[in-house]
Coordinates of C-alpha atoms in Angstrom, one line a residue:
Chain A
X188 CA 125.9 82.4 111.5
X189 CA 123.6 81.5 108.6
X190 CA 122.1 85.0 108.3
X191 CA 125.3 87.0 107.8
X192 CA 126.4 84.5 105.1
X193 CA 123.0 85.0 103.3
X194 CA 123.5 88.7 103.5
X195 CA 126.9 88.5 101.8
X196 CA 125.6 86.2 99.1
X197 CA 122.7 88.5 98.5
X198 CA 125.1 91.5 98.1
X199 CA 127.2 89.5 95.7
X200 CA 124.1 88.6 93.7
X201 CA 123.2 92.3 93.5
X202 CA 126.6 93.2 92.3
X203 CA 126.8 90.5 89.6
X204 CA 123.3 91.4 88.4
X205 CA 124.3 95.0 88.2
X206 CA 127.5 94.3 86.3
X207 CA 125.6 92.1 83.8
X208 CA 123.1 94.9 83.2
X209 CA 125.8 97.5 82.8
X210 CA 127.7 95.3 80.3
X211 CA 124.4 94.8 78.3
X212 CA 123.7 98.5 78.3
X213 CA 127.3 99.4 77.2
X214 CA 127.2 96.9 74.4
X215 CA 123.7 97.9 73.2
X216 CA 124.8 101.6 73.1
X217 CA 128.0 100.8 71.3
X218 CA 126.7 98.3 68.7
X219 CA 122.9 98.7 68.6
X220 CA 120.7 96.3 70.6
X221 CA 120.1 93.9 67.7
X222 CA 123.8 93.2 67.2
X223 CA 124.3 92.2 70.9
X224 CA 124.2 88.6 72.0
X225 CA 124.0 86.9 75.4
X226 CA 127.6 85.6 74.7
X227 CA 128.9 89.1 74.1
X228 CA 127.2 90.4 77.3
X229 CA 128.6 87.4 79.3
X230 CA 132.1 88.0 78.1
X231 CA 132.0 91.7 78.8
X232 CA 130.7 91.1 82.3
X233 CA 133.2 88.3 83.0
X234 CA 130.6 85.6 83.6
X235 CA 129.6 82.4 81.8
X236 CA 126.4 82.3 79.8
X237 CA 125.1 79.8 82.3
X238 CA 125.6 82.4 85.0
X239 CA 124.0 85.0 82.8
X240 CA 120.8 82.9 82.7
X241 CA 120.8 82.6 86.5
X242 CA 120.2 86.4 86.5
X243 CA 118.3 87.2 83.4
X244 CA 116.1 85.2 81.0
X245 CA 117.1 87.1 77.9
X246 CA 119.2 90.0 76.6
X247 CA 116.1 92.1 76.7
X248 CA 115.7 91.5 80.4
X249 CA 119.4 92.2 81.0
X250 CA 119.1 95.6 79.4
X251 CA 115.8 96.4 81.1
X252 CA 116.9 95.6 84.6
X253 CA 113.7 96.1 86.5
X254 CA 113.8 95.7 90.3
X255 CA 115.8 92.7 91.4
X256 CA 115.0 92.6 95.1
X257 CA 113.7 92.6 97.6
X258 CA 116.3 91.0 99.8
X259 CA 114.8 87.6 100.7
X260 CA 115.7 88.0 104.4
X261 CA 114.1 91.4 104.7
X262 CA 111.0 90.1 102.9
X263 CA 110.9 87.0 105.2
X264 CA 111.1 89.2 108.3
X265 CA 108.3 91.4 106.9
X266 CA 106.1 88.5 106.1
X267 CA 106.6 86.9 109.5
X268 CA 106.4 90.0 111.6
X269 CA 103.0 89.2 113.0
X270 CA 99.6 90.9 112.9
X271 CA 99.1 94.5 112.1
X272 CA 96.4 96.7 110.6
X273 CA 96.4 96.6 106.7
X274 CA 97.3 100.4 106.7
X275 CA 100.3 99.7 108.8
X276 CA 101.3 96.7 106.6
X277 CA 101.1 99.1 103.6
X278 CA 103.4 101.7 105.2
X279 CA 105.9 99.0 106.2
X280 CA 105.9 97.5 102.7
X281 CA 106.6 100.9 101.2
X282 CA 109.5 101.4 103.6
X283 CA 110.9 97.9 102.8
X284 CA 110.9 98.6 99.0
X285 CA 112.5 102.0 99.7
X286 CA 115.2 100.5 101.8
X287 CA 115.8 97.9 99.1
X288 CA 116.0 100.5 96.3
X289 CA 118.5 102.5 98.4
X290 CA 120.9 99.6 98.4
X291 CA 121.0 99.5 94.6
X292 CA 119.6 102.8 93.2
X293 CA 119.3 103.3 89.5
X294 CA 121.7 105.8 87.9
X295 CA 120.1 108.6 85.9
X296 CA 122.3 108.0 82.9
X297 CA 121.5 104.3 82.8
X298 CA 117.8 104.9 83.2
X299 CA 117.8 107.3 80.3
X300 CA 119.7 104.9 78.2
X301 CA 117.2 102.1 79.0
X302 CA 114.3 104.4 78.2
X303 CA 115.9 105.3 74.9
X304 CA 116.5 101.7 73.9
X305 CA 112.9 100.7 75.0
X306 CA 111.5 103.3 72.6
X307 CA 112.7 101.5 69.6
X308 CA 112.9 97.9 71.0
X309 CA 109.5 96.7 72.2
X310 CA 111.0 93.6 73.8
X311 CA 113.0 95.7 76.3
X312 CA 109.9 97.6 77.3
X313 CA 108.0 94.4 77.7
X314 CA 110.8 92.8 79.7
X315 CA 110.8 95.8 82.0
X316 CA 107.1 95.6 82.6
X317 CA 107.3 91.8 83.2
X318 CA 110.0 92.4 85.8
X319 CA 107.9 94.9 87.6
X320 CA 104.9 92.5 87.6
X321 CA 107.1 89.7 89.0
X322 CA 108.4 92.0 91.7
X323 CA 104.9 93.1 92.6
X324 CA 103.6 89.5 92.7
X325 CA 106.5 88.6 95.1
X326 CA 105.5 91.5 97.4
X327 CA 101.8 90.5 97.2
X328 CA 102.8 86.9 98.3
X329 CA 104.6 88.2 101.3
X330 CA 101.7 90.5 102.2
X331 CA 99.3 87.6 101.9
X332 CA 101.4 85.6 104.3
X333 CA 101.6 88.5 106.7
X334 CA 97.8 89.0 106.6
X335 CA 97.0 85.3 106.6
X336 CA 99.0 84.0 109.5
X337 CA 98.9 86.5 112.2
X338 CA 101.6 84.7 114.2
X339 CA 105.3 84.9 113.8
X340 CA 106.0 81.4 112.4
X341 CA 108.4 81.4 109.5
X342 CA 107.1 78.5 107.5
X343 CA 103.5 79.1 108.4
X344 CA 101.3 81.2 106.1
X345 CA 98.1 80.4 104.2
X346 CA 98.0 79.2 100.7
X347 CA 94.3 79.7 100.5
X348 CA 92.6 80.2 97.1
X349 CA 91.7 83.6 95.6
X350 CA 89.7 85.4 98.3
X351 CA 89.5 88.6 100.2
X352 CA 92.9 88.3 101.9
X353 CA 94.7 87.7 98.5
X354 CA 92.8 90.6 97.0
X355 CA 93.8 92.9 99.9
X356 CA 97.4 91.7 99.5
X357 CA 97.4 92.4 95.8
X358 CA 96.0 95.8 96.5
X359 CA 98.5 96.6 99.2
X360 CA 101.4 95.6 96.9
X361 CA 100.0 97.7 94.1
X362 CA 99.6 100.7 96.4
X363 CA 103.2 100.4 97.8
X364 CA 104.6 100.2 94.3
X365 CA 102.5 103.2 93.2
X366 CA 104.0 105.2 96.0
X367 CA 107.6 104.2 95.1
X368 CA 107.0 104.9 91.5
X369 CA 105.6 108.4 92.3
X370 CA 109.0 109.2 94.0
X371 CA 110.9 107.8 91.0
X372 CA 108.8 109.8 88.5
X373 CA 109.5 112.9 90.5
X374 CA 113.2 112.2 90.4
X375 CA 113.0 111.5 86.6
X376 CA 111.3 114.8 85.9
X377 CA 113.5 116.8 88.3
X378 CA 116.2 119.1 86.9
X379 CA 118.7 116.5 85.7
X380 CA 121.9 116.2 87.5
X381 CA 123.7 113.1 86.5
X382 CA 125.0 112.4 90.0
X383 CA 121.9 112.7 92.0
X384 CA 120.1 109.8 93.6
X385 CA 116.4 108.9 93.5
X386 CA 116.6 107.7 97.1
X387 CA 115.5 110.9 98.8
X388 CA 112.6 111.3 96.4
X389 CA 111.4 107.7 97.1
X390 CA 111.9 108.1 100.8
X391 CA 109.8 111.3 100.7
X392 CA 107.0 109.5 98.8
X393 CA 107.0 106.8 101.4
X394 CA 106.8 109.4 104.2
X395 CA 103.9 111.1 102.5
X396 CA 102.1 107.8 102.2
X397 CA 102.6 107.1 105.9
X398 CA 101.2 110.6 106.7
X399 CA 98.3 110.0 104.3
X400 CA 97.4 106.8 106.1
X401 CA 97.7 108.2 109.6
X402 CA 94.4 109.2 111.1
Chain B
X298 CA 70.1 124.1 81.8
X299 CA 73.8 124.2 81.0
X300 CA 74.6 121.1 83.0
X301 CA 72.3 118.6 81.3
X302 CA 73.5 119.8 77.9
X303 CA 77.1 119.1 79.0
X304 CA 76.1 115.7 80.1
X305 CA 74.6 114.8 76.7
X306 CA 77.6 116.2 74.9
X307 CA 79.9 114.2 77.1
X308 CA 77.9 111.1 76.4
X309 CA 78.1 111.7 72.6
X310 CA 81.9 112.3 72.9
X311 CA 82.2 108.9 74.7
X312 CA 80.2 107.1 72.0
X313 CA 82.1 108.7 69.1
X314 CA 85.4 107.9 70.8
X315 CA 84.4 104.3 71.3
X316 CA 83.2 103.9 67.7
X317 CA 86.5 105.3 66.3
X318 CA 88.4 102.9 68.5
X319 CA 86.3 100.0 67.4
X320 CA 86.7 100.9 63.8
X321 CA 90.5 101.2 64.2
X322 CA 90.6 97.8 66.0
X323 CA 88.5 96.1 63.3
X324 CA 90.7 97.4 60.5
X325 CA 93.9 96.5 62.3
X326 CA 92.7 93.0 62.8
X327 CA 91.5 92.6 59.2
X328 CA 94.4 94.2 57.4
X329 CA 97.3 94.4 59.9
X330 CA 98.1 97.5 61.8
X331 CA 100.7 98.8 59.4
X332 CA 98.3 98.9 56.5
X333 CA 95.7 100.9 58.3
X334 CA 95.5 104.7 57.9
X335 CA 93.7 107.5 59.7
X336 CA 91.6 108.0 56.5
X337 CA 90.5 104.4 56.5
X338 CA 89.6 104.5 60.2
X339 CA 87.7 107.8 59.8
X340 CA 85.7 106.4 56.9
X341 CA 84.9 103.1 58.7
X342 CA 83.7 105.1 61.8
X343 CA 81.8 107.6 59.7
X344 CA 83.6 110.7 60.8
X345 CA 85.9 113.2 59.1
X346 CA 89.7 112.9 59.7
X347 CA 89.4 116.3 61.3
X348 CA 87.0 114.8 63.8
X349 CA 89.3 111.8 64.2
X350 CA 92.1 114.1 65.4
X351 CA 89.7 115.7 68.0
X352 CA 89.7 112.4 69.7
X353 CA 93.0 110.7 69.0
X354 CA 96.4 112.1 68.1
X355 CA 97.4 109.1 65.9
X356 CA 96.2 105.7 64.7
X357 CA 98.3 104.1 67.5
X358 CA 96.3 106.1 70.1
X359 CA 93.0 105.1 68.4
X360 CA 93.9 101.4 68.7
X361 CA 95.2 101.8 72.2
X362 CA 92.2 103.6 73.7
X363 CA 93.4 104.3 77.2
X364 CA 91.0 105.9 79.6
X365 CA 89.1 108.8 78.0
X366 CA 87.4 110.4 81.0
X367 CA 86.9 111.4 83.6
X368 CA 83.6 113.2 82.9
X369 CA 84.6 116.9 83.3
X370 CA 81.5 117.7 85.4
X371 CA 82.2 114.8 87.8
X372 CA 85.8 115.9 88.1
X373 CA 84.9 119.5 88.6
X374 CA 82.4 118.5 91.4
X375 CA 85.1 116.4 93.0
X376 CA 87.7 119.2 92.9
X377 CA 85.4 121.8 94.3
X378 CA 83.8 119.6 97.0
X379 CA 85.6 121.3 99.8
X380 CA 88.0 120.2 102.5
X381 CA 88.5 116.5 103.5
X382 CA 91.2 114.3 104.9
X383 CA 93.6 113.1 102.3
X384 CA 92.5 109.5 103.0
X385 CA 88.9 110.5 102.3
X386 CA 90.0 112.3 99.1
X387 CA 91.8 109.1 97.9
X388 CA 88.7 106.9 98.6
X389 CA 86.5 109.5 96.7
X390 CA 88.8 109.6 93.8
X391 CA 88.8 105.8 93.4
X392 CA 85.0 105.9 93.5
X393 CA 85.0 108.6 90.8
X394 CA 87.3 106.6 88.5
X395 CA 85.2 103.5 89.1
X396 CA 81.9 105.3 88.2
X397 CA 83.6 106.7 85.1
X398 CA 84.8 103.3 84.0
X399 CA 81.4 101.8 84.6
X400 CA 79.9 104.2 82.0
X401 CA 82.2 102.9 79.4
X402 CA 83.8 99.6 80.4
X403 CA 86.3 97.8 78.2
X404 CA 85.2 94.6 76.4
X405 CA 87.2 91.6 77.1
X406 CA 87.6 90.7 73.4
X407 CA 88.7 94.3 72.6
X408 CA 91.2 94.3 75.4
X409 CA 92.8 91.1 74.3
X410 CA 93.0 92.4 70.7
X411 CA 94.7 95.6 71.9
X412 CA 97.2 93.5 73.9
X413 CA 97.9 91.3 71.0
X414 CA 98.5 94.2 68.7
X415 CA 100.7 96.0 71.3
X416 CA 102.9 93.0 71.5
X417 CA 104.1 93.5 68.0
X418 CA 103.6 97.2 67.6
X419 CA 105.6 99.3 70.1
X420 CA 103.8 102.5 69.2
X421 CA 100.5 101.1 70.4
X422 CA 101.9 100.1 73.8
X423 CA 103.6 103.5 74.1
X424 CA 100.4 105.3 73.2
X425 CA 98.5 103.4 75.8
X426 CA 101.0 104.2 78.5
X427 CA 100.9 107.9 77.5
X428 CA 97.1 107.9 77.7
X429 CA 97.3 106.4 81.2
X430 CA 99.9 109.1 82.2
X431 CA 97.7 111.9 80.9
X432 CA 94.7 110.6 82.7
X433 CA 96.6 110.3 85.9
X434 CA 98.0 113.8 85.5
X435 CA 94.4 115.1 85.0
X436 CA 93.4 113.4 88.2
X437 CA 96.4 114.8 90.1
X438 CA 95.5 118.3 89.0
X439 CA 92.0 117.9 90.4
X440 CA 93.3 116.5 93.7
X441 CA 95.7 119.4 94.0
X442 CA 92.8 121.8 93.6
X443 CA 90.8 119.9 96.1
X444 CA 93.6 119.9 98.6
X445 CA 94.7 123.5 97.8
X446 CA 91.5 125.4 98.0
X447 CA 89.5 124.1 100.8
X448 CA 86.5 126.1 99.8
X449 CA 83.8 125.3 97.2
X450 CA 84.6 128.0 94.6
X451 CA 84.6 126.6 91.1
X452 CA 87.3 128.7 89.5
X453 CA 89.4 129.0 92.6
X454 CA 92.2 126.6 93.2
X455 CA 95.9 127.0 93.7
X456 CA 98.4 127.0 91.0
X457 CA 101.3 126.9 93.4
X458 CA 104.7 125.5 92.3
X459 CA 105.9 122.0 93.0
X460 CA 105.6 121.5 96.7
X461 CA 104.1 119.2 99.3
X462 CA 100.5 119.6 98.2
X463 CA 101.3 118.7 94.6
X464 CA 103.3 115.7 95.7
X465 CA 100.5 114.5 97.9
X466 CA 98.1 115.0 95.0
X467 CA 100.4 113.1 92.6
X468 CA 100.6 110.3 95.2
X469 CA 96.8 110.2 95.7
X470 CA 96.2 110.0 92.0
X471 CA 98.8 107.2 91.7
X472 CA 97.2 105.2 94.5
X473 CA 93.7 105.5 93.2
X474 CA 94.9 104.4 89.7
X475 CA 96.7 101.5 91.3
X476 CA 93.5 100.4 93.1
X477 CA 91.5 100.5 89.9
X478 CA 94.2 98.7 88.0
X479 CA 94.2 96.0 90.6
X480 CA 90.6 95.3 89.9
X481 CA 91.2 95.3 86.2
X482 CA 94.0 92.9 86.5
X483 CA 91.9 90.6 88.5
X484 CA 89.2 90.7 85.8
X485 CA 91.8 90.1 83.1
X486 CA 93.1 87.0 84.8
X487 CA 89.7 85.7 85.9
X488 CA 88.2 82.7 84.0
X489 CA 87.4 84.3 80.6
X490 CA 83.8 84.8 79.7
X491 CA 83.6 87.1 76.8
X492 CA 80.4 88.8 78.1
X493 CA 81.4 89.7 81.6
X494 CA 82.2 93.2 82.8
X495 CA 85.2 94.5 84.8
X496 CA 83.0 96.9 86.7
X497 CA 82.2 94.6 89.7
X498 CA 86.0 93.8 90.0
X499 CA 86.9 97.5 90.0
X500 CA 84.1 98.3 92.4
X501 CA 85.4 95.6 94.7
X502 CA 88.9 97.0 94.7
X503 CA 87.6 100.5 95.5
X504 CA 85.6 99.0 98.4
X505 CA 88.7 97.2 99.7
X506 CA 90.7 100.4 99.4
X507 CA 88.1 102.3 101.4
X508 CA 88.2 99.5 104.1
X509 CA 92.0 99.6 104.1
X510 CA 92.0 103.3 104.7
X511 CA 89.3 103.3 107.5
X512 CA 90.8 103.3 111.0

């Protein structure tokens, strides 16, 4: 029964994170980013400042809202799924990120607003890049575990120093992210319809990656 | 005789570009970025402002100095090299970028200075990202030609609309760049020695990519 409870908690976390981000964005658009405080964002989102800081380290990070996930359970299952060829691990990782994104896709209007604010507020752009880096590092850690311990054990894994497996893991995480971002870029530059979703674009990139890797 | 002449011209272009960048960086560190003008940079580098603008669109771009290349001849040879599996094209592209980087590798001290200036000057960070995007788009164009016209003809190539081949080309360019950047990141976070080169790190990433793609 533990797993379903975790799933619900994870969903609630996503929703809270999303509403803090939306509140931060609304306030930044209404008053200008410099005028907005963490207190204002917390009040608008209906959470305490303490809760705010469980989700974001700063108002810059709240406006940026880089990737939150991945779902810890999905990542754990991926890391513990046992041996596979690196190419297969790469394709699986791209599929995992895609599934994660599809649970909480960005909205076109919000993305454009974030880009607009980033243009004039370097801290927001920097926060977004830092969030992407964190996310990629988390993925690389899971890949390293997957490549390190072939077996299925959950707590196993290697914590070896910087060597070939870690480099391969970092490379695989970077490649999977590049594939997902290719899909997102395509969506961003597609004819704008405010209601469309990036999910089919990202799924298509992941499918192309899989085809590219298949002998 | 045309090809050697192009090679020399290309080398001169690289050297001029590098010295404009170094001049811009020296002046920005000495006087603060805001105080520096295109005229000052041009004088320090010993070129006319007109020449400056042949290399960089702004003083932000001169300080950022994203990737200049690739060497047009190497890119042309790649694009016209005839049919190959997409996986093979990806490995070749990573090798091409690596060779290009090794002709003109960044210096650790300069990279740190650029990062430091970017932190406080959003225009420099934006210029760097725009240069990376341009570079990646150039690569994607060459990959699309390679995938489109199987044959060896120089001027051939497809200019088809946005379809599967273009998407695969964009994906391949993004993956090759991700591999190169993985090597650069590793160099950046390695124990700093001001005289070491990123080239072995990037070559290693390219080799890992090739291994990963090989069945």
